[in-house]
Amino acid sequence: MLRVGYPSTLAAELFRDFPDDVELIPISDHPDHIIEIDVWIPDFFPSRASRQWPHLRGVRLVLSMIAGVEWLPALVGPEVTISNAHGAHNVPTAEWVLTAILAVLKQFPFYLEVQHAQQWKRRFEASAHYAAITGDTRPVYPPVMLEELTGKSVLLVGYGAIGKEIERMLTPFRVDLVRVARSARLEPKVHTVSELDNLLPNAEIVILILPITPQTHGLFGKRQLRLMRQGALLVNAARGPIVDTDGLVAALQDGRLRAALDVTDPEPLPPGHPLWSCPNLLLTPHIAAASPQCTPNAVRVVAEELRRYLRGEPLRNVVQPGALTALRS
Amino acid sequence: MLRVGYPSTLAAELFRDFPDDVELIPISDHPDHIIEIDVWIPDFFPSRASRQWPHLRGVRLVLSMIAGVEWLPALVGPEVTISNAHGAHNVPTAEWVLTAILAVLKQFPFYLEVQHAQQWKRRFEASAHYAAITGDTRPVYPPVMLEELTGKSVLLVGYGAIGKEIERMLTPFRVDLVRVARSARLEPKVHTVSELDNLLPNAEIVILILPITPQTHGLFGKRQLRLMRQGALLVNAARGPIVDTDGLVAALQDGRLRAALDVTDPEPLPPGHPLWSCPNLLLTPHIAAASPQCTPNAVRVVAEELRRYLRGEPLRNVVQPGALTALRS
């Protein structure tokens, strides 16, 4: 019988719909003995998963409950097959992107601060702020106190499952959407990353939602950041190292760009890091996907992949083929 | 030639597309003489409009640049015809509603505070907060750090131009939407206000976007607030006095409800008011519609109404018929 190890922190009831013909073995956060399993479902948090791994033996297949598994191959080695939780976290991550964009445009960081100070204070000075950050200096009355998302030009960099979900949630706002991904496509039109330099100057909002690979590491360097237009908003819901942190800090400090980040480089962001005190920055600590639906959705994706494995069908979400898939094919 | 008074704070270029056969007369914020006009476009802010009115003579028609004109009849009297800016501010107001809902569900008030404190701190305690506020005590791992809008049950109270725009923006989130308005309708199904008591217990989010009238004043009293379910989110983008402030303060202090308000009663909210220190409250100072598109859109709606008047056609956005419309009909 196939032995499947899962984090003991997960409630057993989550596995109600798991295949019957597997033995489920809870793996403690601090294992004190060697555990023989065939398939491993690692903890959500890499730090915890890394504590579990040295106690495991016999693992041929890793079924991750998260999408971003760039840290797993180094942990388990090249022989082990790895599948990720493709699609499990589309909705909360795309919702975080929408929330972050709207919160910045609606000046919520400012308004939460004045609420905290118990002041009924409209941001009349926001007109000056808006003019300075966007370069739109046309005279307005009443003063601009927040912006609209509707009609803005958006560059979506990454067009996988989460990118498509973001596009869907942007639909009612009639944005002018331009898509970029590794490979060009038609219907809908997707540009390649090589066209990025030409596309950056037009975007009022740039959304990063692509996996981190050697090709995307540092994709948004100082030059790309300089190509973005005055006051553009950079949203990173992917991985911190896709963006050059020093370049971003400089652009924020100069009042050139705005940013909303759920991920940073380094991560966690250490105390005293210059990013903490940058203006026009909204920052959350890598929490976009952590909703009540997170674990049930991840377990469902893992269960489907496991069923395919048990039936001898090709796995669907392989990110590292390993020996298992190599032998099969 | 028809004399049209407008706030001198508005840039003249906004009136490029105004009818040619009217005389545009700028009205200062502090007029020092009597001004004869036929049609008055009051300032956005009631306090400023009230300063202008005593200096005006001959006004037969008031064309407001905002939607909520409940304060205008008392200022200008019953003989004057009043049209509002129906439809001009749908988009920013609906966007504010979406932003407020998402910001609450994603715990942005908490995360902006820890960002301000320069802490990389995930809200692990949010699981307890979420369980306490929603009553959902099922065991979860990883801890719940934010909620999803997708799939929530939403009660939309008010189904005019802005209500429909909110519905449109909610579409991608597949919410379970129930509509309430003054009069019942089919296709889509709209319930009447008399059914409110039966509908309130089911809603996770209640959105108020209806005009203030003698019938809607105090519509959300202590009884209605008590009928709302544990942890429900009340969003008010309409007018403060629709909600019983004392009842809302009590429900927030008891941890029963959450709220997001752009309007309050009284308004502005005075220093030391108990609402300021309520938990689970997001508050902005009546700014939802104040975007760069606000004035151009309002002037366009006003210009269309003026054109209908000049052509002798029925006005479209009359909220007080007055002598003008009475004579016509």
Coordinates of N, CA and C in Angstrom, one line a residue, chain B residues 8-215:
Chain B
S8 N -16.7 79.2 -9.6 CA -15.6 79.8 -10.3 C -14.3 79.0 -10.0
T9 N -14.4 78.0 -9.1 CA -13.3 77.1 -8.8 C -13.1 76.1 -10.0
L10 N -14.1 76.0 -10.9 CA -14.0 75.0 -12.0 C -13.2 75.7 -13.1
A11 N -12.3 74.9 -13.7 CA -11.5 75.4 -14.9 C -12.5 75.6 -16.1
A12 N -12.3 76.8 -16.8 CA -13.2 77.1 -17.9 C -13.2 76.0 -19.0
E13 N -12.0 75.4 -19.1 CA -11.9 74.4 -20.2 C -12.8 73.2 -20.0
L14 N -13.4 73.0 -18.8 CA -14.3 71.9 -18.6 C -15.6 72.1 -19.4
F15 N -15.9 73.4 -19.8 CA -17.2 73.7 -20.4 C -17.1 73.8 -21.9
R16 N -16.0 73.3 -22.5 CA -15.8 73.3 -23.9 C -17.0 72.8 -24.7
D17 N -17.6 71.7 -24.2 CA -18.7 71.0 -24.9 C -20.0 71.5 -24.4
F18 N -20.1 72.6 -23.7 CA -21.4 73.2 -23.2 C -22.1 73.8 -24.4
P19 N -23.4 73.9 -24.3 CA -24.2 74.5 -25.4 C -23.7 75.9 -25.6
D20 N -23.6 76.4 -26.9 CA -23.1 77.7 -27.3 C -24.0 78.8 -26.8
D21 N -25.3 78.5 -26.9 CA -26.3 79.6 -26.7 C -26.7 79.9 -25.2
V22 N -25.7 79.7 -24.3 CA -25.9 80.1 -22.9 C -24.7 81.0 -22.5
E23 N -25.0 81.9 -21.5 CA -24.0 82.8 -21.0 C -23.5 82.1 -19.7
L24 N -22.2 81.8 -19.6 CA -21.6 81.1 -18.5 C -21.1 82.2 -17.5
I25 N -21.6 82.2 -16.3 CA -21.3 83.2 -15.3 C -20.6 82.5 -14.1
P26 N -19.3 82.8 -13.9 CA -18.6 82.2 -12.7 C -19.1 82.7 -11.4
I27 N -19.4 81.9 -10.4 CA -19.9 82.3 -9.1 C -18.8 82.1 -8.1
S28 N -18.3 83.1 -7.5 CA -17.2 83.0 -6.5 C -17.7 82.2 -5.3
D29 N -16.7 81.7 -4.6 CA -16.9 81.0 -3.3 C -17.4 82.0 -2.3
H30 N -17.1 83.2 -2.3 CA -17.6 84.3 -1.4 C -18.1 85.4 -2.2
P31 N -19.3 85.3 -2.8 CA -19.8 86.4 -3.6 C -20.0 87.7 -2.8
D32 N -19.7 88.9 -3.4 CA -19.8 90.1 -2.7 C -20.9 91.0 -3.3
H33 N -21.7 90.5 -4.3 CA -22.8 91.2 -4.9 C -23.9 90.3 -5.3
I34 N -25.0 90.8 -5.6 CA -26.2 90.0 -6.1 C -25.9 89.6 -7.6
I35 N -26.2 88.4 -7.9 CA -26.0 87.9 -9.3 C -27.3 87.3 -9.8
E36 N -27.7 87.8 -11.0 CA -28.9 87.3 -11.7 C -28.5 86.2 -12.6
I37 N -29.1 85.0 -12.3 CA -28.9 83.9 -13.3 C -30.2 83.1 -13.4
D38 N -30.3 82.3 -14.4 CA -31.5 81.4 -14.6 C -31.3 80.0 -14.1
V39 N -30.1 79.5 -14.4 CA -29.7 78.1 -14.0 C -28.5 78.2 -13.1
W40 N -28.5 77.4 -12.1 CA -27.4 77.4 -11.1 C -26.8 76.0 -11.0
I41 N -25.5 75.9 -11.2 CA -24.7 74.7 -11.0 C -24.0 74.9 -9.7
P42 N -24.5 74.4 -8.6 CA -23.9 74.6 -7.2 C -22.5 74.0 -7.1
D43 N -21.7 74.4 -6.2 CA -20.5 73.8 -5.8 C -20.7 72.4 -5.3
F44 N -19.7 71.5 -5.5 CA -19.7 70.1 -5.0 C -20.0 70.1 -3.5
F45 N -19.5 71.0 -2.7 CA -19.6 70.9 -1.3 C -20.8 71.7 -0.8
P46 N -21.7 71.1 -0.1 CA -22.9 71.8 0.4 C -22.6 73.1 1.2
S47 N -21.5 73.1 1.9 CA -21.2 74.3 2.7 C -20.8 75.5 1.8
R48 N -20.2 75.2 0.7 CA -19.8 76.3 -0.2 C -21.1 76.7 -1.0
A49 N -21.9 75.7 -1.5 CA -23.1 76.1 -2.2 C -24.0 76.9 -1.3
S50 N -24.1 76.6 0.0 CA -24.9 77.4 0.9 C -24.4 78.8 1.0
R51 N -23.2 79.1 0.9 CA -22.6 80.4 0.9 C -23.0 81.2 -0.3
Q52 N -23.1 80.5 -1.5 CA -23.3 81.1 -2.7 C -24.8 81.5 -2.9
W53 N -25.7 80.7 -2.4 CA -27.1 80.8 -2.7 C -27.7 82.2 -2.3
P54 N -27.4 82.7 -1.1 CA -28.1 84.0 -0.8 C -27.8 85.1 -1.7
H55 N -26.8 85.0 -2.5 CA -26.4 86.1 -3.5 C -27.0 85.9 -4.8
L56 N -27.7 84.8 -5.0 CA -28.3 84.5 -6.4 C -29.7 85.0 -6.5
R57 N -30.1 85.5 -7.6 CA -31.5 85.9 -7.9 C -31.9 85.3 -9.2
G58 N -33.2 84.9 -9.3 CA -33.8 84.5 -10.6 C -33.6 83.0 -10.9
V59 N -33.0 82.2 -10.0 CA -32.7 80.8 -10.3 C -34.1 80.0 -10.4
R60 N -34.3 79.4 -11.6 CA -35.4 78.5 -11.8 C -35.1 77.1 -11.8
L61 N -33.8 76.8 -12.2 CA -33.4 75.4 -12.4 C -32.0 75.2 -11.7
V62 N -31.9 74.2 -10.9 CA -30.6 73.9 -10.3 C -30.1 72.5 -10.9
L63 N -28.9 72.6 -11.4 CA -28.3 71.3 -12.0 C -27.1 70.9 -11.1
S64 N -27.4 69.9 -10.3 CA -26.3 69.5 -9.3 C -25.3 68.6 -10.0
M65 N -24.1 68.8 -9.5 CA -23.0 67.9 -10.0 C -22.8 66.7 -9.2
I66 N -23.6 66.5 -8.1 CA -23.6 65.3 -7.3 C -24.9 64.6 -7.4
A67 N -24.9 63.3 -6.8 CA -26.1 62.5 -6.9 C -27.0 62.8 -5.6
G68 N -26.4 62.9 -4.5 CA -27.1 63.0 -3.2 C -27.5 64.5 -2.9
V69 N -28.7 64.9 -3.3 CA -29.0 66.3 -3.2 C -30.1 66.6 -2.1
E70 N -30.2 65.7 -1.1 CA -31.3 65.8 -0.1 C -31.2 67.1 0.6
W71 N -30.1 67.8 0.6 CA -29.9 69.1 1.3 C -30.3 70.3 0.5
L72 N -30.5 70.1 -0.8 CA -30.8 71.2 -1.7 C -32.2 71.8 -1.6
P73 N -33.3 71.0 -1.5 CA -34.6 71.6 -1.4 C -34.8 72.6 -0.3
A74 N -34.2 72.3 0.9 CA -34.3 73.2 2.0 C -33.6 74.5 1.7
L75 N -32.5 74.5 0.9 CA -31.7 75.7 0.6 C -32.5 76.5 -0.4
V76 N -33.0 76.0 -1.5 CA -33.5 76.8 -2.6 C -35.0 76.9 -2.6
G77 N -35.7 76.1 -1.7 CA -37.2 76.2 -1.7 C -37.9 75.3 -2.7
P78 N -39.2 75.1 -2.5 CA -39.9 74.1 -3.3 C -40.2 74.6 -4.8
E79 N -40.1 75.9 -5.1 CA -40.5 76.4 -6.4 C -39.4 76.1 -7.5
V80 N -38.2 75.9 -7.0 CA -37.0 75.7 -7.9 C -36.9 74.2 -8.3
T81 N -36.8 74.0 -9.6 CA -36.6 72.7 -10.2 C -35.1 72.2 -9.9
I82 N -35.0 71.0 -9.5 CA -33.7 70.4 -9.2 C -33.4 69.1 -9.9
S83 N -32.3 69.1 -10.7 CA -31.9 67.8 -11.3 C -30.6 67.4 -10.7
N84 N -30.3 66.1 -10.5 CA -29.1 65.7 -10.0 C -28.1 65.1 -11.0
A85 N -26.9 64.7 -10.6 CA -26.0 64.2 -11.6 C -26.0 62.7 -11.7
H86 N -27.2 62.2 -11.9 CA -27.5 60.8 -12.0 C -26.5 60.1 -13.0
G87 N -25.8 59.1 -12.4 CA -24.9 58.3 -13.2 C -23.4 58.9 -13.3
A88 N -23.2 60.1 -12.9 CA -21.9 60.7 -13.1 C -20.8 60.0 -12.3
H89 N -21.2 59.5 -11.1 CA -20.2 59.0 -10.1 C -20.4 57.6 -9.8
N90 N -21.0 56.8 -10.7 CA -21.2 55.4 -10.5 C -19.9 54.7 -10.3
V91 N -18.9 54.9 -11.3 CA -17.7 54.1 -11.3 C -16.9 54.3 -10.0
P92 N -16.5 55.6 -9.7 CA -15.6 55.7 -8.5 C -16.3 55.2 -7.2
T93 N -17.6 55.4 -7.1 CA -18.3 55.0 -5.9 C -18.4 53.5 -5.8
A94 N -18.7 52.8 -6.9 CA -18.7 51.4 -6.9 C -17.3 50.8 -6.7
E95 N -16.3 51.5 -7.2 CA -14.9 51.1 -7.0 C -14.6 51.2 -5.5
W96 N -15.0 52.3 -4.9 CA -14.7 52.4 -3.4 C -15.4 51.3 -2.7
V97 N -16.6 50.9 -3.0 CA -17.3 49.8 -2.3 C -16.4 48.5 -2.5
L98 N -16.0 48.2 -3.7 CA -15.2 47.0 -3.9 C -13.9 47.1 -3.1
T99 N -13.2 48.3 -3.1 CA -12.0 48.4 -2.4 C -12.2 48.2 -0.9
A100 N -13.2 48.8 -0.3 CA -13.5 48.7 1.1 C -13.8 47.3 1.5
I101 N -14.6 46.6 0.7 CA -14.9 45.2 1.1 C -13.6 44.3 1.0
L102 N -12.8 44.5 0.0 CA -11.6 43.7 -0.2 C -10.6 44.0 0.9
A103 N -10.5 45.3 1.2 CA -9.5 45.7 2.2 C -9.8 45.1 3.6
V104 N -11.1 45.1 3.9 CA -11.5 44.5 5.2 C -11.2 43.0 5.2
L105 N -11.6 42.3 4.1 CA -11.5 40.8 4.1 C -10.0 40.5 4.1
K106 N -9.2 41.3 3.4 CA -7.7 41.0 3.4 C -7.0 41.6 4.5
Q107 N -7.7 42.1 5.6 CA -7.0 42.5 6.8 C -6.0 43.7 6.5
F108 N -6.2 44.5 5.5 CA -5.3 45.5 5.2 C -5.1 46.5 6.3
P109 N -6.1 46.9 7.1 CA -5.8 47.8 8.2 C -4.8 47.2 9.2
F110 N -4.8 45.9 9.4 CA -3.8 45.3 10.3 C -2.4 45.3 9.6
Y111 N -2.4 45.0 8.3 CA -1.1 44.8 7.6 C -0.5 46.2 7.4
L112 N -1.3 47.2 7.2 CA -0.7 48.6 7.0 C -0.1 49.0 8.3
E113 N -0.7 48.6 9.4 CA -0.1 49.0 10.8 C 1.2 48.3 11.0
V114 N 1.3 47.0 10.7 CA 2.6 46.3 10.9 C 3.6 46.8 9.9
Q115 N 3.2 47.2 8.7 CA 4.2 47.8 7.8 C 4.7 49.1 8.4
H116 N 3.8 49.9 8.9 CA 4.2 51.2 9.5 C 5.2 50.9 10.6
A117 N 5.0 49.8 11.4 CA 5.9 49.5 12.5 C 7.1 48.8 12.0
Q118 N 7.3 48.7 10.6 CA 8.4 48.0 10.0 C 8.6 46.6 10.5
Q119 N 7.5 45.8 10.7 CA 7.6 44.5 11.1 C 7.1 43.5 10.0
W120 N 7.9 42.5 9.8 CA 7.4 41.4 8.9 C 6.6 40.4 9.8
K121 N 5.3 40.7 9.9 CA 4.6 39.9 10.9 C 3.3 39.4 10.3
R122 N 3.2 38.1 10.1 CA 2.0 37.5 9.6 C 1.0 37.4 10.7
R123 N -0.3 37.6 10.3 CA -1.3 37.7 11.4 C -1.7 36.3 11.8
F124 N -0.8 35.5 12.4 CA -1.2 34.2 12.8 C -2.4 34.2 13.8
E125 N -2.5 35.3 14.6 CA -3.6 35.4 15.5 C -4.9 35.7 14.8
A126 N -4.8 36.0 13.4 CA -6.0 36.2 12.7 C -6.9 35.0 12.6
S127 N -6.3 33.8 12.8 CA -7.2 32.6 12.8 C -8.2 32.8 14.0
A128 N -7.7 33.2 15.1 CA -8.6 33.4 16.3 C -9.5 34.5 16.0
H129 N -9.0 35.6 15.4 CA -9.9 36.7 15.1 C -10.9 36.3 14.1
Y130 N -10.6 35.6 13.1 CA -11.5 35.1 12.1 C -12.6 34.2 12.7
A131 N -12.1 33.3 13.6 CA -13.1 32.4 14.2 C -14.0 33.2 15.1
A132 N -13.5 34.2 15.9 CA -14.3 34.9 16.8 C -15.3 35.8 16.0
I133 N -14.9 36.4 15.0 CA -15.8 37.4 14.3 C -16.8 36.6 13.4
T134 N -16.4 35.5 12.8 CA -17.3 34.8 11.9 C -18.1 33.7 12.5
G135 N -17.5 33.2 13.6 CA -18.1 32.0 14.2 C -17.7 30.7 13.5
D136 N -16.8 30.8 12.5 CA -16.3 29.6 11.8 C -15.1 29.1 12.6
T137 N -15.3 28.0 13.4 CA -14.3 27.6 14.3 C -13.6 26.2 13.9
R138 N -13.8 25.9 12.6 CA -13.2 24.6 12.1 C -11.7 24.8 12.2
P139 N -11.0 23.7 12.6 CA -9.5 23.8 12.6 C -8.9 24.0 11.3
V140 N -7.9 24.9 11.2 CA -7.3 25.2 9.9 C -5.8 25.3 10.1
Y141 N -5.1 24.9 9.1 CA -3.6 25.1 9.0 C -3.3 25.2 7.5
P142 N -2.5 26.2 7.1 CA -1.9 27.2 7.9 C -3.0 28.2 8.4
P143 N -2.6 29.0 9.4 CA -3.6 29.9 10.0 C -4.2 30.8 9.0
V144 N -5.5 31.1 9.1 CA -6.2 32.0 8.2 C -5.6 33.4 8.4
M145 N -5.1 34.0 7.3 CA -4.6 35.3 7.5 C -5.4 36.3 6.7
L146 N -6.2 35.9 5.8 CA -7.1 36.8 5.1 C -8.3 36.0 4.5
E147 N -9.4 36.6 4.2 CA -10.5 35.9 3.7 C -10.7 36.1 2.2
E148 N -11.6 35.3 1.6 CA -11.9 35.5 0.1 C -13.2 36.2 0.0
L149 N -13.3 37.0 -1.0 CA -14.7 37.6 -1.4 C -15.4 36.6 -2.2
T150 N -14.7 35.8 -3.0 CA -15.3 34.8 -3.9 C -16.3 33.9 -3.2
G151 N -17.5 33.9 -3.7 CA -18.5 33.0 -3.1 C -19.3 33.5 -1.9
K152 N -19.0 34.7 -1.4 CA -19.7 35.2 -0.2 C -21.1 35.6 -0.6
S153 N -22.0 35.6 0.4 CA -23.4 36.0 0.2 C -23.5 37.6 0.5
V154 N -24.0 38.3 -0.5 CA -24.0 39.7 -0.5 C -25.4 40.2 -0.6
L155 N -25.8 41.1 0.3 CA -27.1 41.8 0.2 C -26.9 43.2 -0.3
L156 N -27.4 43.5 -1.5 CA -27.3 44.9 -2.1 C -28.5 45.6 -1.8
V157 N -28.5 46.6 -0.9 CA -29.7 47.4 -0.5 C -29.6 48.7 -1.3
G158 N -30.4 48.8 -2.3 CA -30.4 50.0 -3.3 C -30.0 49.4 -4.6
Y159 N -30.8 49.7 -5.7 CA -30.5 49.1 -7.0 C -30.7 50.1 -8.1
G160 N -30.1 51.3 -7.8 CA -30.1 52.4 -8.8 C -28.8 52.2 -9.6
A161 N -28.4 53.4 -10.2 CA -27.3 53.4 -11.2 C -26.0 52.9 -10.5
I162 N -25.8 53.3 -9.2 CA -24.5 52.9 -8.6 C -24.7 51.4 -8.1
G163 N -25.8 51.0 -7.6 CA -26.0 49.7 -7.2 C -25.8 48.7 -8.3
K164 N -26.2 49.0 -9.5 CA -26.0 48.2 -10.7 C -24.5 48.1 -11.0
E165 N -23.8 49.2 -10.9 CA -22.4 49.2 -11.1 C -21.7 48.3 -10.1
I166 N -22.1 48.4 -8.9 CA -21.5 47.5 -7.9 C -21.7 46.1 -8.2
E167 N -22.9 45.7 -8.7 CA -23.2 44.3 -9.1 C -22.3 43.9 -10.2
R168 N -22.1 44.8 -11.2 CA -21.2 44.5 -12.3 C -19.8 44.2 -11.8
M169 N -19.3 45.0 -10.9 CA -17.9 44.8 -10.4 C -17.8 43.6 -9.5
L170 N -18.9 43.1 -8.9 CA -18.8 41.9 -8.1 C -18.9 40.6 -8.9
T171 N -19.2 40.8 -10.2 CA -19.5 39.6 -11.1 C -18.3 38.5 -11.0
P172 N -17.1 39.0 -11.2 CA -16.0 37.9 -11.2 C -15.9 37.2 -9.9
F173 N -16.4 37.7 -8.8 CA -16.2 37.0 -7.5 C -17.3 36.0 -7.2
R174 N -18.2 35.8 -8.2 CA -19.3 34.7 -8.1 C -19.9 34.8 -6.7
V175 N -20.3 36.0 -6.3 CA -21.0 36.1 -5.0 C -22.4 35.7 -5.2
D176 N -23.0 35.3 -4.0 CA -24.5 35.0 -4.0 C -25.2 36.3 -3.7
L177 N -25.6 37.0 -4.8 CA -26.2 38.3 -4.7 C -27.7 38.4 -4.5
V178 N -28.1 39.1 -3.5 CA -29.6 39.3 -3.3 C -29.8 40.8 -3.3
R179 N -30.8 41.3 -4.2 CA -31.0 42.7 -4.4 C -32.2 43.2 -3.6
V180 N -32.2 44.4 -3.1 CA -33.3 45.0 -2.4 C -33.5 46.4 -2.9
A181 N -34.7 46.9 -3.1 CA -34.9 48.2 -3.5 C -36.3 48.7 -3.0
R182 N -36.7 49.9 -3.3 CA -38.0 50.4 -2.9 C -39.1 49.5 -3.4
S183 N -39.0 49.2 -4.7 CA -40.1 48.5 -5.3 C -39.6 47.1 -5.9
A184 N -40.3 46.1 -5.8 CA -39.9 44.8 -6.2 C -39.9 44.8 -7.8
R185 N -39.0 44.0 -8.3 CA -38.8 43.8 -9.8 C -38.5 42.4 -10.1
L186 N -38.7 42.0 -11.3 CA -38.3 40.7 -11.8 C -37.2 40.9 -12.9
E187 N -36.4 39.9 -13.2 CA -35.4 40.0 -14.3 C -34.6 41.3 -14.2
P188 N -33.6 41.4 -13.4 CA -33.3 40.5 -12.3 C -34.2 40.7 -11.1
K189 N -34.3 39.6 -10.3 CA -35.1 39.6 -9.1 C -34.7 40.7 -8.1
V190 N -35.6 41.6 -7.8 CA -35.3 42.6 -6.7 C -36.4 42.5 -5.7
H191 N -36.0 42.4 -4.4 CA -36.9 42.3 -3.3 C -37.3 43.7 -2.8
T192 N -38.4 43.9 -2.1 CA -38.7 45.2 -1.6 C -38.1 45.3 -0.2
V193 N -38.0 46.6 0.2 CA -37.5 46.9 1.5 C -38.3 46.1 2.6
S194 N -39.6 45.9 2.4 CA -40.4 45.2 3.4 C -39.9 43.8 3.7
E195 N -39.1 43.2 2.8 CA -38.6 41.9 3.0 C -37.2 41.8 3.7
L196 N -36.7 43.0 4.0 CA -35.4 43.2 4.5 C -35.1 42.3 5.8
D197 N -36.1 42.3 6.7 CA -35.8 41.5 7.9 C -35.6 40.0 7.7
N198 N -36.3 39.5 6.7 CA -36.0 38.1 6.3 C -34.7 37.8 5.6
L199 N -34.2 38.8 4.9 CA -33.0 38.7 4.1 C -31.7 38.9 4.9
L200 N -31.8 39.8 5.9 CA -30.6 40.2 6.6 C -29.8 39.0 7.3
P201 N -30.5 38.0 7.9 CA -29.7 37.0 8.6 C -28.8 36.1 7.7
N202 N -29.1 36.2 6.3 CA -28.3 35.3 5.5 C -27.0 36.0 4.9
A203 N -26.9 37.3 5.0 CA -25.9 38.0 4.3 C -24.6 38.1 5.1
E204 N -23.5 37.7 4.4 CA -22.1 38.0 5.0 C -21.7 39.4 4.8
I205 N -22.2 40.0 3.7 CA -21.8 41.4 3.4 C -23.1 42.1 3.0
V206 N -23.4 43.3 3.6 CA -24.6 44.1 3.3 C -24.1 45.5 2.8
I207 N -24.5 45.8 1.6 CA -24.0 47.1 1.0 C -25.2 48.0 0.9
L208 N -25.1 49.2 1.5 CA -26.1 50.3 1.5 C -25.7 51.3 0.4
I209 N -26.6 51.4 -0.6 CA -26.3 52.3 -1.7 C -27.7 52.8 -2.2
L210 N -28.4 53.5 -1.3 CA -29.8 54.0 -1.6 C -29.9 55.4 -1.2
P211 N -30.8 56.2 -1.8 CA -30.9 57.6 -1.5 C -31.5 57.8 -0.1
I212 N -31.2 58.9 0.6 CA -31.8 59.1 1.9 C -33.1 59.9 1.7
T213 N -34.2 59.3 2.2 CA -35.5 59.9 2.1 C -36.1 59.7 3.5
P214 N -37.3 60.3 3.8 CA -38.0 60.0 5.1 C -38.1 58.5 5.3
Q215 N -38.3 57.7 4.2 CA -38.5 56.2 4.3 C -37.2 55.5 4.6

